[in-house]
């Protein structure tokens, strides 16, 4: 779009398949608030779903000035066609300055279609977003080339300015607001149709509840040597109250499912503590975890690249260290 | 069935240089390869052709003349025909402009050959730009349905059946033809070219398509000028200062160090 009607900042709040609110969407209300202050607009959260009462209530705790709720049975499950149609109708109606979307599977599936339909730009998979005070231009930061190069992207002549933001980049922040305006929107979908059909959902076993929001992650790589190694890591994770993650190396060996993979083609995490066990530290892995507050790496090869980003680098055999360490933690906790 | 595969030549991640003045990447002198995800898309098309030999596989790429090399590799692996979309006017395109040019070129090829592609296969993402946006934007330009991040595709009479990989599960999805499907890494490796196909690929003609060939293309939507996003600046992230290295035969000591470190983050009583 060539025009905007307001300085408002929109955040698309995704509803997960189980009906709960996607935490990585709520995270975006945090930078959204700061940006809206700079652009002197409202912070608006937009929700689609079949039953939104509790989701709206939860969203209202995180700083939005206004909530647009679009309720209807057609939004029960995510559909590229229907979500794109409906969101584009709303965006044309209100023409906000910007739209932030969490870079989840659905977010990255839907956003490019919306951007393309509205003939605007979209910055992918950002690890930061800010706004210039005077111009209201959003500054999107993103890694490219497998994390080798950082770029600052702008979209100054088209609206809305759009970007997808990596889960875990920002923390959810509760804000007590006196009044949050909740507005029901009725979107009339013309001849739109859903051209894809979901026949079956194949659940994977033992999938991590929410790896992206775990505060402590114990991750394993090919150095584990076997699937049993992950049981050892699980014991440590349990003792610390954390979750288990993996490299693509370990996933490819078939020791653990893809849902646990961290990195460029897996999940992005930013826990308080990341313990890397038998992980060499390929750039594709490190882009997914390098923003952890503290990184401890255990590897028997003192030249392993993971030590470059580790706060504590331990040269040694994981099989000698982890069980002892776990015992100690169990003893003291 | 007629399948079109979009392939991008990408720099080998090992040694990449950057033009700091123009905030672009210097791709000269860096060895270039077929984007691995496009290899998975090509393999998915080849598997369909294995089952159904009437299938045709066409590959297109937008890029400099150098990308011909990569297109020959695609021909050697499984493709029947390749086109290179190359023009100075297309340089510096963001994903919106790239997908616009690809859509225009696809329509141009369809008109010329008097047929319609049943499916457009893309990689999930290119390992250099890493946006994973070109597939869905191409689908939007063409007005087609899309399924992203697929592991495999099987043809049925009225629809494709694809297996989609998601954050925490997989989905079996049916999508109406014509459609755009993007592919991610499956369990099995793509095939290698045979010697015979390699020889044939070396001699194959690869037509070039430029802006003047495509009737009706609106160059206001192509290249740097047609790109809504601009790269304002690029930089190499400063690496963190190196942490503490602990190298000791004494496991007891290592464990103590570990506990000290962890206690800074979480409350463990000592
Ligand atoms: C396009 C693309 C995308 C990719 N995406 C991802 C991604 O999302 N995530 C990802 O992780 N990778 C990804 N990769 C793969 C990545 O390049 C590496 O191959 C992978 O991360 C290596 O995994 P690893 O560290 O487990 O294995 P290795 O590199 O084999 O490292 C194993 C390490 O274990 C150590 N070790 C062995 N035994 C012991 C022991 N007993 N005690 C202590 N240490 C031991 C070894 O010294 C070694 O350093 C991608 C690659 C490509 C090309
Ligand atoms: C530092 C930097 C940051 C950038 N950030 C953004 C950004 O945030 N948003 C944006 O819109 N643009 C951005 N761009 C521009 C973007 O990289 C280019 O538009 C690029 O041509 C396509 O994007 P991609 O490499 O991410 O492809 P992806 O969208 O990741 O590619 C997906 C698939 O599309 C197909 N495909 C992609 N390109 C071609 C091609 N040339 N020929 C044939 N098939 C192709 C392939 O099948 C590929 O697997 C950036 C460029 C740079 C240098």
XYZ file of C-alpha atoms and ligand atoms in Angstrom:
709
model
C 0.000 0.000 0.000
C 1.212 3.495 -0.709
C -0.642 5.182 2.135
C -1.049 4.701 5.817
C -3.905 6.059 7.838
C -2.387 5.906 11.287
C 0.815 5.577 13.230
C -0.485 2.462 14.928
C 1.691 -0.579 15.431
C -0.029 -3.921 14.975
C 1.006 -7.238 16.426
C -0.553 -10.407 15.042
C -1.267 -12.673 18.002
C -1.285 -16.291 16.899
C -3.521 -18.868 18.542
C -1.952 -22.308 18.795
C -3.688 -25.505 17.733
C -4.669 -26.249 21.322
C -6.398 -22.860 21.570
C -3.760 -21.212 23.766
C -1.930 -18.007 22.862
C 1.423 -18.392 21.114
C 3.896 -16.976 23.690
C 6.235 -15.691 20.960
C 3.414 -13.414 19.754
C 2.972 -11.922 23.221
C 6.724 -11.279 23.330
C 6.274 -8.864 20.415
C 3.985 -6.586 22.416
C 7.085 -5.633 24.409
C 9.059 -4.007 21.533
C 5.693 -2.995 20.043
C 5.039 -0.735 23.026
C 8.347 1.068 22.667
C 7.888 1.507 18.936
C 4.322 2.784 19.287
C 5.599 5.358 21.745
C 8.115 6.589 19.195
C 5.663 6.657 16.299
C 3.013 8.183 18.595
C 0.490 5.558 17.649
C -1.534 2.896 19.428
C -0.334 -0.634 20.014
C -2.943 -2.955 18.543
C -3.086 -6.729 18.982
C -5.008 -8.676 16.334
C -6.447 -12.113 17.095
C -8.166 -14.655 14.870
C -9.901 -17.749 16.173
C -13.106 -19.626 16.771
C -13.234 -19.005 20.518
C -11.209 -16.056 21.736
C -12.483 -15.014 25.165
C -9.604 -16.347 27.234
C -7.003 -15.457 24.604
C -8.184 -11.843 24.568
C -8.053 -11.735 28.341
C -4.501 -13.055 28.389
C -3.332 -10.745 25.606
C -4.712 -7.715 27.448
C -2.136 -8.235 30.201
C 0.840 -7.499 27.977
C 0.514 -3.855 27.055
C -1.769 -3.534 24.020
C -3.886 -0.351 23.852
C -6.462 -2.013 21.678
C -7.392 -5.567 20.744
C -9.086 -6.445 17.486
C -10.780 -9.817 17.736
C -11.973 -11.638 14.670
C -14.038 -14.588 15.797
C -15.539 -17.262 13.598
C -15.496 -20.993 12.959
C -13.559 -20.434 9.719
C -10.554 -19.365 11.816
C -10.509 -22.469 13.998
C -7.474 -23.875 12.216
C -4.758 -21.874 10.503
C -5.242 -21.650 6.753
C -2.937 -19.658 4.478
C -5.790 -18.640 2.193
C -8.339 -17.598 4.807
C -5.958 -15.883 7.215
C -4.309 -13.965 4.382
C -7.657 -12.839 2.965
C -9.013 -11.716 6.316
C -5.874 -9.976 7.553
C -5.448 -8.128 4.249
C -9.013 -6.829 4.503
C -8.323 -5.462 7.985
C -4.968 -3.997 7.010
C -6.558 -2.175 4.092
C -9.312 -0.866 6.314
C -7.066 0.528 9.046
C -3.758 0.971 7.162
C -1.490 0.874 10.234
C 2.146 1.931 10.134
C 3.564 -1.489 10.881
C 2.769 -5.135 11.498
C 4.890 -7.462 13.624
C 4.467 -11.216 13.353
C 6.223 -14.008 15.257
C 8.460 -16.059 12.958
C 6.677 -19.345 13.689
C 5.818 -21.870 10.965
C 2.476 -20.173 10.381
C 3.894 -16.662 10.687
C 6.484 -17.319 8.028
C 3.936 -19.058 5.803
C 1.370 -16.250 5.947
C 3.428 -13.044 6.138
C 5.031 -13.154 2.672
C 1.626 -13.674 1.090
C 0.191 -10.686 2.903
C 3.175 -8.482 2.083
C 2.992 -9.465 -1.559
C -0.747 -8.805 -1.819
C -0.338 -5.374 -0.263
C 2.740 -4.699 -2.405
C 4.872 -3.943 0.614
C 8.189 -5.124 2.017
C 8.741 -7.857 4.575
C 11.863 -8.355 6.623
C 12.436 -11.983 7.518
C 13.218 -13.622 10.805
C 14.448 -10.542 12.665
C 16.496 -10.543 15.844
C 15.647 -6.941 16.612
C 13.301 -4.111 15.700
C 13.315 -0.446 16.594
C 11.949 2.819 15.190
C 13.504 6.119 14.216
C 11.910 8.777 16.372
C 11.413 11.485 13.746
C 10.558 9.529 10.619
C 8.682 6.639 12.223
C 10.736 4.353 10.019
C 11.171 0.902 11.497
C 14.667 -0.517 11.627
C 14.652 -4.284 11.286
C 17.737 -6.270 12.224
C 18.290 -9.726 10.808
C 21.063 -12.253 10.337
C 21.778 -13.568 6.835
C 24.251 -15.969 5.265
C 23.704 -18.543 7.952
C 24.377 -15.949 10.629
C 27.613 -14.569 9.153
C 26.258 -11.152 8.330
C 23.841 -8.877 10.143
C 21.660 -6.509 8.136
C 19.531 -3.502 8.991
C 16.539 -3.419 6.645
C 14.073 -0.591 6.118
C 10.864 -0.222 4.121
C 10.173 3.486 3.894
C 7.801 4.007 1.025
C 5.326 1.210 1.454
C 2.864 0.310 4.178
C 2.482 -1.471 6.422
C 6.129 -1.978 7.291
C 6.234 -5.699 8.003
C 8.597 -8.104 9.692
C 8.647 -11.570 11.203
C 10.526 -11.806 14.490
C 12.294 -14.810 15.903
C 10.695 -16.406 18.914
C 12.709 -15.742 22.039
C 14.183 -12.455 20.808
C 12.145 -10.460 23.338
C 10.753 -11.395 26.721
C 7.051 -11.212 27.530
C 6.352 -8.229 29.754
C 3.238 -7.871 31.894
C 1.804 -4.368 32.007
C -1.079 -3.205 34.150
C -3.318 -1.029 31.995
C -6.420 0.755 33.183
C -8.249 0.310 29.974
C -7.743 -1.949 27.004
C -10.250 -1.410 24.242
C -11.536 -4.677 22.815
C -13.138 -4.363 19.424
C -14.958 -7.117 17.580
C -14.328 -7.110 13.864
C -16.518 -8.864 11.348
C -14.625 -9.655 8.207
C -16.683 -10.565 5.223
C -14.703 -13.082 3.228
C -15.905 -12.808 -0.348
C -15.327 -15.709 -2.654
C -12.316 -16.799 -0.681
C -11.830 -20.475 -0.340
C -9.403 -22.714 1.381
C -7.518 -24.566 -1.293
C -5.647 -26.917 1.013
C -7.038 -29.713 3.141
C -5.393 -31.238 6.192
C -5.973 -35.002 6.103
C -3.882 -36.103 9.007
C -1.717 -34.739 11.780
C 1.141 -36.973 12.762
C 2.197 -36.258 16.332
C 5.757 -36.984 17.247
C 6.598 -38.718 20.451
C 8.057 -36.897 23.410
C 8.004 -33.522 21.737
C 9.375 -30.723 23.926
C 6.565 -28.725 25.478
C 8.036 -25.349 24.678
C 11.714 -25.471 23.854
C 11.694 -21.857 22.709
C 10.659 -20.543 26.082
C 12.800 -22.866 28.244
C 15.134 -20.964 30.571
C 17.661 -23.766 30.744
C 18.571 -26.002 27.818
C 20.900 -28.990 27.832
C 21.712 -29.723 24.195
C 23.485 -32.681 22.671
C 25.309 -33.285 19.407
C 26.946 -36.126 17.552
C 29.493 -36.376 20.325
C 26.823 -38.199 22.339
C 27.393 -41.189 20.118
C 23.946 -42.734 20.658
C 20.289 -42.156 21.462
C 20.990 -43.260 25.056
C 23.157 -40.175 25.432
C 20.011 -38.065 25.331
C 18.642 -39.921 28.347
C 21.761 -38.796 30.201
C 21.081 -35.199 29.114
C 17.420 -35.503 30.065
C 18.454 -36.473 33.592
C 20.591 -33.351 33.875
C 17.841 -31.204 32.341
C 15.337 -32.626 34.845
C 17.686 -31.907 37.726
C 18.093 -28.295 36.564
C 14.443 -27.863 35.621
C 15.278 -27.371 31.959
C 14.671 -28.881 28.533
C 16.706 -30.937 26.070
C 17.788 -29.708 22.630
C 19.876 -31.151 19.792
C 22.010 -30.396 16.743
C 21.074 -31.415 13.253
C 23.968 -33.862 13.453
C 22.206 -35.751 16.241
C 18.804 -35.488 14.528
C 20.244 -36.916 11.305
C 21.644 -39.865 13.236
C 18.046 -40.575 14.245
C 18.761 -40.256 17.973
C 16.104 -37.593 18.551
C 13.335 -35.998 16.515
C 13.556 -32.807 14.471
C 11.284 -31.028 16.944
C 14.311 -30.764 19.260
C 16.678 -29.325 16.654
C 18.194 -25.932 17.350
C 19.730 -23.778 14.634
C 19.176 -22.281 11.230
C 16.795 -25.017 10.154
C 15.469 -25.760 13.602
C 14.371 -23.662 16.540
C 15.882 -20.452 17.786
C 16.311 -20.269 21.529
C 17.621 -17.688 23.951
C 17.610 -19.323 27.388
C 19.381 -18.070 30.460
C 21.657 -21.090 30.367
C 22.684 -23.288 27.437
C 24.831 -26.332 28.067
C 26.273 -27.678 24.792
C 27.420 -31.287 25.089
C 29.440 -32.894 22.300
C 28.548 -30.106 19.884
C 31.225 -28.805 17.518
C 29.663 -25.376 17.015
C 28.790 -25.126 13.317
C 27.590 -21.632 12.367
C 24.185 -23.100 11.472
C 23.833 -24.360 15.018
C 25.193 -21.248 16.700
C 22.747 -18.855 15.020
C 20.003 -20.654 16.903
C 21.485 -20.359 20.386
C 24.244 -17.740 20.528
C 22.013 -15.199 22.281
C 21.767 -17.369 25.412
C 22.814 -15.415 28.525
C 25.333 -18.034 29.560
C 26.822 -20.760 27.405
C 28.684 -23.715 28.842
C 30.319 -26.017 26.297
C 31.723 -29.454 26.986
C 33.783 -30.939 24.193
C 36.879 -33.103 24.126
C 38.367 -31.199 21.204
C 39.944 -27.988 22.504
C 39.803 -26.492 18.992
C 36.016 -26.898 18.650
C 34.446 -23.614 17.392
C 31.752 -23.749 20.082
C 34.420 -22.594 22.558
C 34.575 -19.265 20.691
C 31.191 -18.283 22.029
C 31.221 -20.195 25.312
C 31.410 -18.367 28.630
C 32.744 -21.567 30.144
C 34.548 -24.012 27.918
C 35.249 -27.412 29.393
C 37.641 -29.658 27.550
C 36.674 -33.181 28.470
C 34.545 -36.270 27.921
C 30.828 -35.684 28.404
C 30.355 -39.250 29.631
C 32.754 -38.612 32.509
C 31.394 -35.169 33.363
C 27.604 -35.131 32.879
C 26.638 -38.038 35.192
C 28.835 -36.658 37.989
C 27.497 -33.159 37.465
C 23.910 -34.420 37.504
C 24.524 -36.279 40.746
C 25.919 -33.143 42.323
C 22.969 -31.035 41.216
C 20.477 -33.619 42.473
C 22.315 -33.642 45.803
C 22.241 -29.900 46.321
C 18.857 -28.988 44.964
C 2.406 -33.752 -15.134
C 4.516 -30.622 -15.703
C 6.671 -29.437 -12.824
C 8.716 -26.264 -12.631
C 11.546 -26.028 -10.114
C 12.964 -22.665 -8.996
C 16.670 -22.911 -8.271
C 19.086 -20.333 -6.928
C 22.837 -20.360 -7.104
C 24.260 -19.552 -3.687
C 27.770 -18.872 -2.439
C 29.491 -21.716 -0.676
C 29.178 -20.558 2.926
C 32.906 -21.036 3.541
C 34.346 -17.741 2.256
C 31.950 -14.888 1.587
C 32.951 -11.286 1.074
C 30.902 -8.157 1.465
C 30.886 -4.908 -0.471
C 30.721 -2.545 2.482
C 30.065 0.526 0.363
C 26.948 -0.766 -1.345
C 25.910 -3.170 1.377
C 25.818 -5.994 -1.077
C 27.603 -9.278 -1.206
C 30.578 -9.771 -3.464
C 29.873 -12.999 -5.201
C 32.827 -12.977 -7.612
C 35.602 -15.445 -6.811
C 33.422 -17.273 -4.315
C 32.605 -20.781 -5.417
C 28.900 -21.169 -5.999
C 26.600 -24.128 -5.555
C 22.989 -25.160 -6.065
C 21.014 -24.060 -3.006
C 20.668 -27.361 -1.085
C 16.919 -26.875 -0.527
C 16.408 -26.474 -4.271
C 18.198 -29.800 -4.624
C 15.518 -31.317 -2.367
C 12.791 -29.729 -4.529
C 14.408 -31.150 -7.664
C 14.661 -34.574 -6.039
C 10.956 -34.463 -5.129
C 10.174 -33.714 -8.788
C 12.497 -36.515 -9.926
C 10.692 -39.001 -7.657
C 7.403 -38.087 -9.328
C 9.005 -38.622 -12.705
C 10.343 -42.019 -11.565
C 6.770 -43.111 -10.940
C 5.326 -41.333 -13.920
C 7.808 -41.025 -16.817
C 5.514 -38.646 -18.751
C 6.363 -35.947 -16.222
C 8.402 -33.003 -17.475
C 10.773 -31.101 -15.193
C 11.731 -27.519 -16.043
C 14.187 -25.508 -13.978
C 14.470 -21.723 -13.892
C 16.878 -19.448 -12.121
C 17.194 -15.704 -11.922
C 20.781 -14.597 -11.635
C 23.997 -13.740 -13.437
C 25.207 -15.745 -16.440
C 27.408 -17.719 -14.055
C 24.278 -19.460 -12.759
C 24.202 -21.478 -16.017
C 26.689 -23.803 -14.390
C 24.235 -24.635 -11.644
C 21.420 -25.080 -14.155
C 23.565 -27.658 -15.977
C 23.944 -29.493 -12.704
C 20.127 -29.555 -12.410
C 19.875 -30.911 -15.953
C 22.412 -33.595 -15.080
C 20.472 -34.580 -11.956
C 16.929 -34.739 -13.334
C 15.676 -31.704 -15.281
C 14.579 -31.829 -18.927
C 14.834 -28.132 -19.684
C 16.395 -25.089 -18.030
C 16.030 -21.340 -18.480
C 18.177 -18.550 -17.100
C 16.449 -15.283 -16.282
C 19.142 -12.695 -16.520
C 19.114 -8.929 -16.932
C 20.797 -5.973 -15.259
C 17.332 -4.576 -14.605
C 16.653 -7.515 -12.239
C 19.760 -6.966 -10.112
C 19.331 -6.104 -6.437
C 15.768 -7.418 -6.251
C 14.349 -8.107 -2.803
C 11.957 -11.009 -2.328
C 8.958 -9.045 -3.618
C 10.775 -8.085 -6.828
C 12.414 -11.511 -7.220
C 9.091 -13.297 -6.964
C 7.492 -10.803 -9.354
C 10.141 -11.451 -12.017
C 9.942 -15.230 -11.500
C 6.146 -15.119 -11.855
C 6.426 -13.075 -15.052
C 9.045 -15.446 -16.467
C 6.922 -18.495 -15.621
C 3.943 -17.000 -17.443
C 6.194 -16.156 -20.387
C 7.473 -19.762 -20.606
C 3.938 -21.151 -20.299
C 2.696 -18.962 -23.123
C 5.634 -19.856 -25.327
C 5.222 -23.577 -24.743
C 1.426 -23.472 -24.768
C 1.054 -25.280 -21.456
C 0.548 -24.685 -17.751
C 2.777 -26.038 -15.011
C 0.792 -28.172 -12.582
C 3.143 -27.363 -9.759
C 5.936 -24.934 -8.955
C 8.517 -26.410 -6.588
C 10.829 -24.160 -4.564
C 13.327 -24.702 -1.806
C 12.036 -23.704 1.611
C 14.740 -21.081 1.795
C 17.964 -20.030 0.141
C 20.963 -20.447 2.448
C 22.332 -16.975 1.625
C 19.317 -14.642 1.863
C 17.622 -17.019 4.303
C 14.224 -15.307 4.095
C 12.020 -18.262 2.982
C 9.747 -15.635 1.389
C 10.156 -16.113 -2.354
C 8.002 -19.285 -2.506
C 4.896 -17.807 -0.821
C 5.281 -14.459 -2.653
C 5.539 -16.291 -5.961
C 2.360 -18.194 -5.072
C 0.625 -14.879 -4.372
C 1.754 -13.299 -7.653
C 0.428 -16.338 -9.518
C -2.713 -16.590 -7.393
C -1.921 -20.213 -6.477
C -2.358 -22.050 -3.173
C 0.826 -22.928 -1.316
C 2.222 -25.447 1.129
C 5.567 -24.619 2.756
C 8.242 -26.842 4.342
C 7.352 -30.141 2.728
C 9.259 -33.406 2.923
C 7.621 -35.212 0.013
C 4.877 -34.925 -2.560
C 2.692 -37.491 -4.262
C 0.508 -36.794 -7.253
C -3.184 -37.705 -7.276
C -5.711 -36.954 -9.964
C -7.138 -33.781 -8.494
C -4.578 -32.767 -5.919
C -1.086 -33.143 -4.612
C -0.639 -34.967 -1.333
C 2.279 -33.479 0.575
C 3.874 -34.184 3.930
C 4.520 -30.932 5.749
C 7.041 -30.562 8.548
C 5.920 -28.280 11.375
C 7.312 -27.109 14.703
C 6.015 -30.024 16.710
C 4.322 -32.406 14.291
C 3.827 -33.320 10.646
C 0.757 -32.908 8.500
C -0.561 -34.754 5.490
C -2.075 -32.103 3.253
C -3.911 -32.097 -0.030
C -3.466 -29.070 -2.270
C -5.314 -28.205 -5.478
C -3.402 -27.847 -8.782
C -1.763 -25.604 -9.884
C 0.137 -24.873 -6.690
C 3.420 -23.805 -5.144
C 5.152 -26.264 -2.815
C 8.376 -25.461 -0.937
C 10.672 -28.248 0.240
C 12.850 -28.807 3.259
C 15.412 -31.504 4.003
C 13.987 -35.045 3.841
C 15.533 -38.148 5.436
C 17.062 -39.374 2.213
C 19.810 -37.706 0.182
C 19.144 -36.470 -3.355
C 20.401 -38.596 -6.232
C 23.684 -38.029 -8.052
C 23.776 -37.400 -11.790
C 24.728 -40.296 -14.030
C 27.686 -39.951 -16.390
C 25.386 -40.054 -19.402
C 23.187 -37.254 -18.098
C 26.244 -35.189 -17.213
C 27.481 -35.384 -20.792
C 24.083 -34.442 -22.203
C 23.767 -31.552 -19.748
C 27.082 -30.130 -20.845
C 25.773 -29.789 -24.399
C 22.226 -28.704 -23.592
C 21.037 -25.298 -24.749
C 19.965 -23.022 -21.903
C 17.807 -20.184 -23.251
C 18.243 -16.794 -21.589
C 15.207 -14.712 -20.746
C 15.703 -10.963 -20.415
C 13.346 -8.098 -19.603
C 12.730 -7.453 -23.287
C 11.617 -11.056 -23.853
C 8.868 -10.905 -21.265
C 5.894 -9.098 -22.751
C 4.047 -6.886 -20.347
C 6.599 -7.008 -17.534
C 6.438 -3.803 -15.500
C 9.993 -2.929 -14.578
C 8.766 -0.624 -11.820
C 8.335 -3.821 -9.805
C 11.753 -5.328 -10.593
C 15.312 -4.775 -9.437
C 16.452 -2.377 -6.730
C 13.869 0.224 -7.742
C 11.029 -2.243 -7.497
C 12.068 -3.506 -4.092
C 10.080 -2.179 -1.120
C 12.797 -3.260 1.330
C 16.222 -1.669 1.308
C 19.332 -2.903 3.013
C 20.367 0.159 4.988
C 23.475 -1.335 6.449
C 25.246 -4.617 6.930
C 27.808 -5.519 9.514
C 29.594 -8.463 10.919
C 28.469 -8.997 14.465
C 31.231 -8.407 16.945
C 32.147 -11.729 18.454
C 31.761 -12.158 22.139
C 34.946 -11.996 24.191
C 36.268 -15.422 24.802
C 35.186 -17.006 28.063
C 36.987 -19.131 30.610
C 38.544 -22.393 29.460
C 38.679 -25.226 31.949
C 41.013 -28.060 31.149
C 41.713 -30.480 33.938
C 42.053 -34.179 34.649
C 40.360 -33.585 37.950
C 36.644 -34.250 37.410
C 35.875 -33.087 40.939
C 37.343 -29.674 40.134
C 35.443 -29.431 36.851
C 32.166 -30.227 38.598
C 32.843 -27.520 41.183
C 33.512 -24.974 38.415
C 30.311 -26.041 36.693
C 28.287 -25.608 39.859
C 29.799 -22.169 40.436
C 28.898 -21.131 36.897
C 25.368 -22.509 37.012
C 24.679 -20.923 40.397
C 25.137 -17.515 38.796
C 22.138 -18.245 36.610
C 19.862 -20.322 38.759
C 19.508 -20.710 42.439
C 21.221 -23.867 43.505
C 22.159 -24.136 47.116
C 25.681 -25.099 47.912
C 21.729 -25.456 5.094
C 22.169 -26.082 6.380
C 21.364 -25.940 7.495
C 21.749 -26.489 8.733
N 20.944 -26.304 9.822
C 21.373 -26.761 11.036
C 20.603 -26.533 12.219
O 19.502 -25.954 12.196
N 21.071 -26.978 13.391
C 22.269 -27.640 13.497
O 22.637 -28.014 14.628
N 22.997 -27.904 12.403
C 22.576 -27.486 11.177
N 23.324 -27.770 10.068
C 24.444 -28.734 10.206
C 25.720 -28.131 10.730
O 26.466 -27.614 9.660
C 26.562 -29.207 11.438
O 26.797 -30.267 10.553
C 25.942 -29.763 12.711
O 25.507 -28.725 13.560
C 26.968 -30.599 13.443
O 26.388 -31.237 14.551
P 27.247 -31.685 15.797
O 27.938 -30.533 16.402
O 26.346 -32.476 16.645
O 28.273 -32.755 15.156
P 29.820 -32.676 14.886
O 30.173 -31.497 14.099
O 30.187 -34.026 14.352
O 30.454 -32.473 16.319
C 30.534 -33.455 17.324
C 31.441 -32.904 18.406
O 31.428 -33.775 19.527
C 32.708 -33.841 20.103
N 32.775 -35.078 20.860
C 32.781 -36.368 20.398
N 32.772 -37.233 21.418
C 32.786 -36.517 22.558
C 32.799 -36.848 23.938
N 32.745 -38.114 24.353
N 32.822 -35.832 24.824
C 32.865 -34.546 24.436
N 32.833 -34.183 23.150
C 32.799 -35.148 22.210
C 33.634 -33.754 18.926
O 34.895 -33.247 19.338
C 32.894 -32.777 17.992
O 33.322 -31.436 18.199
C 22.960 -27.221 8.832
C 23.760 -27.367 7.699
C 23.383 -26.811 6.489
C 24.283 -26.978 5.303
C 21.857 -8.795 3.765
C 20.596 -8.986 3.020
C 19.385 -9.064 3.694
C 18.174 -9.222 3.001
N 17.001 -9.254 3.687
C 15.830 -9.274 2.994
C 14.573 -9.207 3.657
O 14.506 -9.188 4.892
N 13.446 -9.167 2.915
C 13.477 -9.216 1.553
O 12.417 -9.161 0.920
N 14.637 -9.340 0.891
C 15.820 -9.359 1.570
N 16.997 -9.457 0.894
C 16.983 -9.711 -0.554
C 16.897 -11.229 -0.844
O 18.004 -11.898 -0.292
C 16.844 -11.435 -2.325
O 15.635 -10.978 -2.804
C 17.007 -12.851 -2.828
O 17.080 -12.771 -4.242
C 15.846 -13.810 -2.543
O 15.698 -14.038 -1.251
P 16.298 -15.319 -0.499
O 17.689 -15.552 -0.933
O 16.039 -15.073 0.909
O 15.395 -16.512 -1.039
P 14.342 -17.415 -0.258
O 13.046 -16.729 -0.185
O 14.913 -17.934 1.028
O 14.263 -18.596 -1.327
C 13.254 -19.567 -1.317
C 13.229 -20.288 -2.625
O 12.817 -19.408 -3.677
C 13.484 -19.747 -4.884
N 14.345 -18.644 -5.311
C 14.813 -17.623 -4.564
N 15.574 -16.802 -5.319
C 15.578 -17.319 -6.569
C 16.201 -16.953 -7.798
N 16.959 -15.861 -7.896
N 15.984 -17.725 -8.887
C 15.210 -18.844 -8.811
N 14.619 -19.239 -7.678
C 14.795 -18.494 -6.566
C 14.303 -20.985 -4.576
O 13.545 -22.114 -4.851
C 14.554 -20.836 -3.087
O 14.859 -22.049 -2.445
C 18.198 -9.309 1.594
C 19.424 -9.262 0.923
C 20.612 -9.084 1.611
C 21.884 -8.993 0.859
